[in-house]
């Protein structure tokens, strides 16, 4: 399916802060207010949805699946809402992929931001409509109240880059590294960005909303994960191998996984994410660039799914080659 680029944002457009995944807990009101202020300073109007304002929860989710889907569909259908920014991630979105109004996306494509659990929405929307999803920070990440270890300067770099991509002011651009990126396998490739949280990607691929095999042809596959045993990551990489993904992709870009490790005191010795990736992809020659600044240790570089990108793992560079918006 050809990428469907969302319409670019203009000054005064409305961005909805929503809760399609986890709840906005009451103690995080300051983060909501700060994110609202940042968006307004960037020149946008802000709408805070009922699920965000009410700060209620249904177990670990902001609401039951049918309620979350109804709120998301309302935003997709509303012509005044020009972008959707989740407040947080969690573990909810896979449960209502079958309730999404995909026709509304085709009629009026608009940017959906977010990462982690939002990966399931990004990939299902991309598989069903071609929508270019913006794998990027949640609302608190824009305010500087998340990722407190990052400098104000880095927050500004990410915020300005994201705003430029959403408004079309930035098109072709090299993504700016903050940490030291690593060459795990040298080489260069050009292809469309596809990926997100590894665990949610596997869930979507096991659902009726899986990406078509040809989506992976020449793709720049990017992924990260959080809070899981490294052996599980190794197994899931092999699932992708057996499903033919590694036969098709042009390159792999690994983010900064958090709490994904085998302890150094394990009886068989320490094992790193690098060890696991190179082991699982040993039969392939595609380049692997790693330590790229996205994941659960942000601020997150925006990674627009479906956008053409160039990877140079040898020189440790990642460049967007076109605008993600129309």
Short mmCIF file of C-alpha atoms in Angstrom, two decimals:
data_model
loop_
_atom_site.label_atom_id
_atom_site.label_comp_id
_atom_site.label_asym_id
_atom_site.label_seq_id
_atom_site.Cartn_x
_atom_site.Cartn_y
_atom_site.Cartn_z
CA UNK A 1 0.00 0.00 0.00
CA UNK A 2 1.29 3.45 -0.89
CA UNK A 3 2.03 5.71 2.09
CA UNK A 4 -0.82 8.07 2.96
CA UNK A 5 0.74 11.27 4.22
CA UNK A 6 -1.34 13.23 6.74
CA UNK A 7 -2.12 16.85 6.08
CA UNK A 8 0.44 19.27 7.40
CA UNK A 9 -0.35 21.41 10.40
CA UNK A 10 -0.76 25.18 10.22
CA UNK A 11 -0.67 27.83 12.97
CA UNK A 12 -3.88 27.76 14.96
CA UNK A 13 -4.69 24.15 14.16
CA UNK A 14 -6.08 22.03 16.97
CA UNK A 15 -4.04 19.21 18.48
CA UNK A 16 -6.01 16.83 20.70
CA UNK A 17 -4.26 15.41 23.76
CA UNK A 18 -5.94 12.03 24.17
CA UNK A 19 -5.77 8.81 26.21
CA UNK A 20 -5.90 5.92 23.72
CA UNK A 21 -3.72 3.74 25.97
CA UNK A 22 -2.95 4.29 29.66
CA UNK A 23 -4.72 6.80 31.90
CA UNK A 24 -3.64 10.28 32.82
CA UNK A 25 -3.37 9.70 36.56
CA UNK A 26 -4.42 12.62 38.81
CA UNK A 27 -0.90 13.30 40.08
CA UNK A 28 0.23 14.07 36.52
CA UNK A 29 -1.92 17.18 36.10
CA UNK A 30 1.20 19.37 36.05
CA UNK A 31 2.55 17.41 33.06
CA UNK A 32 -0.73 17.87 31.19
CA UNK A 33 -0.74 21.61 31.86
CA UNK A 34 2.91 21.94 30.84
CA UNK A 35 2.36 20.03 27.59
CA UNK A 36 -0.63 22.22 26.80
CA UNK A 37 1.48 25.33 27.33
CA UNK A 38 4.23 24.05 25.05
CA UNK A 39 1.81 23.31 22.21
CA UNK A 40 0.19 26.70 22.60
CA UNK A 41 3.62 28.36 22.52
CA UNK A 42 4.23 26.56 19.24
CA UNK A 43 1.12 28.24 17.85
CA UNK A 44 -1.44 25.44 18.12
CA UNK A 45 -4.80 25.24 19.82
CA UNK A 46 -5.18 22.36 22.29
CA UNK A 47 -8.15 20.17 23.05
CA UNK A 48 -7.90 17.85 26.05
CA UNK A 49 -10.24 14.91 25.61
CA UNK A 50 -12.65 13.70 28.32
CA UNK A 51 -10.57 10.60 29.06
CA UNK A 52 -7.55 12.82 29.71
CA UNK A 53 -9.42 15.42 31.75
CA UNK A 54 -11.31 12.91 33.87
CA UNK A 55 -8.12 10.99 34.78
CA UNK A 56 -10.13 7.83 35.38
CA UNK A 57 -8.97 4.32 34.65
CA UNK A 58 -10.26 0.85 33.94
CA UNK A 59 -7.62 -1.42 35.43
CA UNK A 60 -4.39 -0.31 33.74
CA UNK A 61 -6.18 1.38 30.83
CA UNK A 62 -7.83 4.76 30.51
CA UNK A 63 -11.17 3.04 29.78
CA UNK A 64 -12.64 -0.19 28.39
CA UNK A 65 -11.62 -0.92 24.77
CA UNK A 66 -14.95 0.18 23.27
CA UNK A 67 -14.74 3.53 25.08
CA UNK A 68 -11.15 4.12 24.01
CA UNK A 69 -12.04 3.27 20.42
CA UNK A 70 -15.03 5.60 20.51
CA UNK A 71 -12.91 8.52 21.68
CA UNK A 72 -10.22 7.84 19.07
CA UNK A 73 -12.81 7.48 16.29
CA UNK A 74 -14.42 10.74 17.34
CA UNK A 75 -11.07 12.50 16.92
CA UNK A 76 -10.44 10.82 13.56
CA UNK A 77 -13.86 11.99 12.31
CA UNK A 78 -13.67 15.54 13.68
CA UNK A 79 -12.50 17.97 10.97
CA UNK A 80 -11.39 20.50 13.58
CA UNK A 81 -8.86 18.09 15.10
CA UNK A 82 -5.72 18.19 12.96
CA UNK A 83 -3.41 15.94 15.04
CA UNK A 84 -3.72 13.47 17.92
CA UNK A 85 -1.14 13.36 20.71
CA UNK A 86 -1.49 10.62 23.36
CA UNK A 87 -0.73 11.51 26.94
CA UNK A 88 0.91 8.17 27.73
CA UNK A 89 1.49 4.61 26.65
CA UNK A 90 0.58 1.43 28.44
CA UNK A 91 -0.89 -1.88 27.35
CA UNK A 92 -4.29 -1.38 25.72
CA UNK A 93 -4.35 -0.56 22.04
CA UNK A 94 -4.25 -4.07 20.54
CA UNK A 95 -7.63 -4.77 22.15
CA UNK A 96 -9.53 -2.36 19.91
CA UNK A 97 -7.79 -2.49 16.54
CA UNK A 98 -10.98 -4.07 15.19
CA UNK A 99 -13.07 -1.10 16.35
CA UNK A 100 -11.15 1.67 14.56
CA UNK A 101 -12.85 3.67 11.79
CA UNK A 102 -10.23 3.19 9.09
CA UNK A 103 -12.45 4.88 6.51
CA UNK A 104 -12.27 8.08 8.56
CA UNK A 105 -8.48 7.99 8.24
CA UNK A 106 -8.70 7.56 4.48
CA UNK A 107 -11.10 10.51 4.22
CA UNK A 108 -9.09 12.85 6.41
CA UNK A 109 -5.56 11.67 7.23
CA UNK A 110 -4.11 13.43 10.25
CA UNK A 111 -0.94 12.83 12.27
CA UNK A 112 -1.06 10.41 15.17
CA UNK A 113 1.93 10.75 17.47
CA UNK A 114 3.30 8.48 20.19
CA UNK A 115 5.43 5.41 20.73
CA UNK A 116 5.44 2.27 22.93
CA UNK A 117 1.86 0.91 23.05
CA UNK A 118 0.86 3.37 20.30
CA UNK A 119 2.99 1.26 17.93
CA UNK A 120 -0.01 -1.06 17.52
CA UNK A 121 -2.13 1.86 16.32
CA UNK A 122 0.61 3.15 14.03
CA UNK A 123 1.12 -0.22 12.36
CA UNK A 124 -2.57 -1.15 12.06
CA UNK A 125 -3.38 2.26 10.57
CA UNK A 126 -0.44 1.92 8.20
CA UNK A 127 -1.40 -1.60 7.11
CA UNK A 128 -5.05 -0.69 6.52
CA UNK A 129 -4.74 2.82 5.08
CA UNK A 130 -1.06 3.57 4.44
CA UNK A 131 -1.13 6.36 7.06
CA UNK A 132 2.30 7.72 7.93
CA UNK A 133 2.41 7.58 11.74
CA UNK A 134 4.75 9.76 13.77
CA UNK A 135 6.65 7.54 16.20
CA UNK A 136 7.51 10.28 18.69
CA UNK A 137 7.18 11.40 22.29
CA UNK A 138 3.97 11.61 24.30
CA UNK A 139 2.62 14.93 25.49
CA UNK A 140 4.72 15.09 28.71
CA UNK A 141 7.87 14.48 26.68
CA UNK A 142 7.36 17.80 24.89
CA UNK A 143 7.27 19.73 28.15
CA UNK A 144 10.60 18.65 29.58
CA UNK A 145 8.89 17.11 32.62
CA UNK A 146 9.62 13.69 31.17
CA UNK A 147 13.16 12.58 30.37
CA UNK A 148 14.53 14.73 33.18
CA UNK A 149 18.08 13.60 32.46
CA UNK A 150 18.00 15.38 29.10
CA UNK A 151 19.23 18.95 28.82
CA UNK A 152 16.86 21.80 27.96
CA UNK A 153 18.84 22.20 24.74
CA UNK A 154 18.13 18.61 23.71
CA UNK A 155 14.45 18.99 24.50
CA UNK A 156 14.34 22.07 22.28
CA UNK A 157 16.12 20.29 19.42
CA UNK A 158 13.58 17.47 19.47
CA UNK A 159 10.60 19.78 19.90
CA UNK A 160 11.66 22.05 17.02
CA UNK A 161 12.37 19.07 14.76
CA UNK A 162 8.99 17.52 15.48
CA UNK A 163 7.16 20.80 14.90
CA UNK A 164 9.04 21.30 11.64
CA UNK A 165 8.14 17.84 10.40
CA UNK A 166 4.46 18.23 11.31
CA UNK A 167 4.14 21.62 9.61
CA UNK A 168 6.14 20.67 6.53
CA UNK A 169 8.81 23.26 7.31
CA UNK A 170 11.34 20.40 7.58
CA UNK A 171 11.57 17.78 4.86
CA UNK A 172 14.87 16.11 4.11
CA UNK A 173 16.93 16.15 7.29
CA UNK A 174 19.64 14.21 9.12
CA UNK A 175 18.36 13.13 12.51
CA UNK A 176 20.57 14.65 15.23
CA UNK A 177 22.34 12.19 17.51
CA UNK A 178 22.65 12.89 21.21
CA UNK A 179 24.12 9.60 22.41
CA UNK A 180 26.93 7.85 20.56
CA UNK A 181 25.32 5.71 17.85
CA UNK A 182 26.95 2.36 17.13
CA UNK A 183 27.80 0.37 14.02
CA UNK A 184 26.76 -3.22 14.69
CA UNK A 185 27.04 -4.17 11.02
CA UNK A 186 28.40 -1.70 8.45
CA UNK A 187 26.68 -0.74 5.25
CA UNK A 188 24.18 1.64 3.66
CA UNK A 189 20.58 1.33 2.59
CA UNK A 190 17.59 3.41 1.57
CA UNK A 191 14.01 2.42 2.31
CA UNK A 192 10.82 3.29 4.14
CA UNK A 193 10.81 3.40 7.93
CA UNK A 194 8.75 0.61 9.52
CA UNK A 195 8.75 -0.38 13.16
CA UNK A 196 8.29 0.69 16.76
CA UNK A 197 8.02 -1.29 19.99
CA UNK A 198 9.06 -4.84 19.11
CA UNK A 199 6.48 -6.54 21.32
CA UNK A 200 3.54 -4.59 19.86
CA UNK A 201 4.80 -5.18 16.33
CA UNK A 202 4.67 -8.94 16.93
CA UNK A 203 1.14 -8.61 18.34
CA UNK A 204 -0.05 -6.73 15.28
CA UNK A 205 1.61 -9.22 12.95
CA UNK A 206 -0.37 -12.00 14.66
CA UNK A 207 -3.65 -10.11 14.12
CA UNK A 208 -5.86 -9.49 11.07
CA UNK A 209 -4.21 -6.07 10.82
CA UNK A 210 -0.71 -7.34 10.02
CA UNK A 211 1.54 -5.49 7.62
CA UNK A 212 1.54 -7.04 4.17
CA UNK A 213 4.77 -8.90 3.33
CA UNK A 214 5.68 -6.40 0.63
CA UNK A 215 5.67 -3.60 3.23
CA UNK A 216 9.04 -4.94 4.32
CA UNK A 217 10.64 -4.81 0.86
CA UNK A 218 13.75 -2.66 1.28
CA UNK A 219 12.39 -1.27 4.56
CA UNK A 220 14.43 0.39 7.27
CA UNK A 221 13.20 -1.68 10.21
CA UNK A 222 13.52 0.23 13.49
CA UNK A 223 12.68 -1.16 16.90
CA UNK A 224 13.18 -0.91 20.66
CA UNK A 225 11.73 -2.64 23.70
CA UNK A 226 11.33 -2.18 27.42
CA UNK A 227 11.24 -4.30 30.58
CA UNK A 228 11.57 -7.74 29.02
CA UNK A 229 13.91 -10.68 29.28
CA UNK A 230 16.49 -10.56 26.52
CA UNK A 231 15.70 -14.16 25.66
CA UNK A 232 12.17 -13.10 24.71
CA UNK A 233 13.60 -10.45 22.38
CA UNK A 234 15.83 -13.08 20.78
CA UNK A 235 12.83 -15.34 20.21
CA UNK A 236 10.79 -12.56 18.65
CA UNK A 237 13.60 -11.63 16.30
CA UNK A 238 13.63 -15.24 15.16
CA UNK A 239 9.86 -15.08 14.59
CA UNK A 240 10.50 -12.19 12.23
CA UNK A 241 13.29 -14.16 10.57
CA UNK A 242 11.05 -17.17 10.01
CA UNK A 243 8.24 -15.00 8.69
CA UNK A 244 10.56 -13.68 5.97
CA UNK A 245 10.99 -10.13 7.26
CA UNK A 246 14.78 -10.33 7.35
CA UNK A 247 14.82 -11.62 3.77
CA UNK A 248 13.14 -8.39 2.66
CA UNK A 249 14.43 -5.48 4.77
CA UNK A 250 17.22 -3.18 3.70
CA UNK A 251 18.53 -2.21 7.13
CA UNK A 252 17.88 -2.47 10.86
CA UNK A 253 17.97 0.46 13.27
CA UNK A 254 17.95 -0.39 16.99
CA UNK A 255 16.89 2.24 19.51
CA UNK A 256 17.81 2.31 23.17
CA UNK A 257 16.09 -0.62 24.91
CA UNK A 258 15.37 -0.14 28.60
CA UNK A 259 15.64 -2.96 31.15
CA UNK A 260 16.21 -5.52 28.40
CA UNK A 261 19.13 -7.58 29.59
CA UNK A 262 20.47 -10.80 31.02
CA UNK A 263 22.27 -10.21 34.33
CA UNK A 264 26.03 -10.13 34.33
CA UNK A 265 26.06 -12.84 37.02
CA UNK A 266 24.14 -15.34 34.85
CA UNK A 267 25.89 -18.75 34.85
CA UNK A 268 26.58 -18.52 31.12
CA UNK A 269 28.04 -15.02 31.36
CA UNK A 270 26.67 -11.59 30.35
CA UNK A 271 24.74 -11.26 27.09
CA UNK A 272 23.99 -7.89 25.47
CA UNK A 273 21.32 -6.69 23.04
CA UNK A 274 24.09 -6.46 20.46
CA UNK A 275 24.97 -10.11 20.97
CA UNK A 276 21.36 -11.17 20.50
CA UNK A 277 20.78 -9.05 17.39
CA UNK A 278 23.92 -10.24 15.64
CA UNK A 279 23.16 -13.83 16.59
CA UNK A 280 19.58 -13.70 15.29
CA UNK A 281 20.63 -11.97 12.04
CA UNK A 282 23.85 -13.91 11.46
CA UNK A 283 22.70 -15.19 8.06
CA UNK A 284 22.05 -11.70 6.69
CA UNK A 285 24.21 -8.86 5.45
CA UNK A 286 21.94 -5.84 5.96
CA UNK A 287 23.46 -2.95 7.91
CA UNK A 288 22.61 -2.52 11.58
CA UNK A 289 22.76 0.92 13.22
CA UNK A 290 22.18 0.91 16.98
CA UNK A 291 21.89 3.13 20.04
CA UNK A 292 19.74 5.58 18.08
CA UNK A 293 17.88 8.08 20.25
CA UNK A 294 14.39 6.62 20.38
CA UNK A 295 12.71 4.35 22.88
CA UNK A 296 11.90 4.46 26.57
CA UNK A 297 14.98 6.50 27.40
CA UNK A 298 14.08 9.58 25.28
CA UNK A 299 13.66 12.32 24.28
CA UNK A 300 12.57 10.47 21.18
CA UNK A 301 13.75 11.37 17.74
CA UNK A 302 10.65 11.46 15.51
CA UNK A 303 10.56 8.39 13.26
CA UNK A 304 7.76 8.78 10.69
CA UNK A 305 6.54 5.32 9.68
CA UNK A 306 6.29 4.98 5.91
CA UNK A 307 8.70 7.83 5.17
CA UNK A 308 11.71 7.25 2.93
CA UNK A 309 14.98 7.27 4.88
CA UNK A 310 18.67 6.59 4.28
CA UNK A 311 20.80 4.63 6.76
CA UNK A 312 24.57 4.72 6.81
CA UNK A 313 25.54 2.34 9.58
CA UNK A 314 29.21 2.75 8.71
CA UNK A 315 29.18 6.51 9.29
CA UNK A 316 26.42 6.22 11.92
CA UNK A 317 23.91 8.46 10.17
CA UNK A 318 20.14 8.33 9.65
CA UNK A 319 18.48 10.78 7.27
CA UNK A 320 14.85 11.41 6.35
CA UNK A 321 14.60 11.90 2.59
CA UNK A 322 11.12 13.40 2.32
CA UNK A 323 8.46 15.18 4.28
CA UNK A 324 6.08 12.95 6.27
CA UNK A 325 3.18 15.33 5.64
CA UNK A 326 1.35 16.55 2.55
#
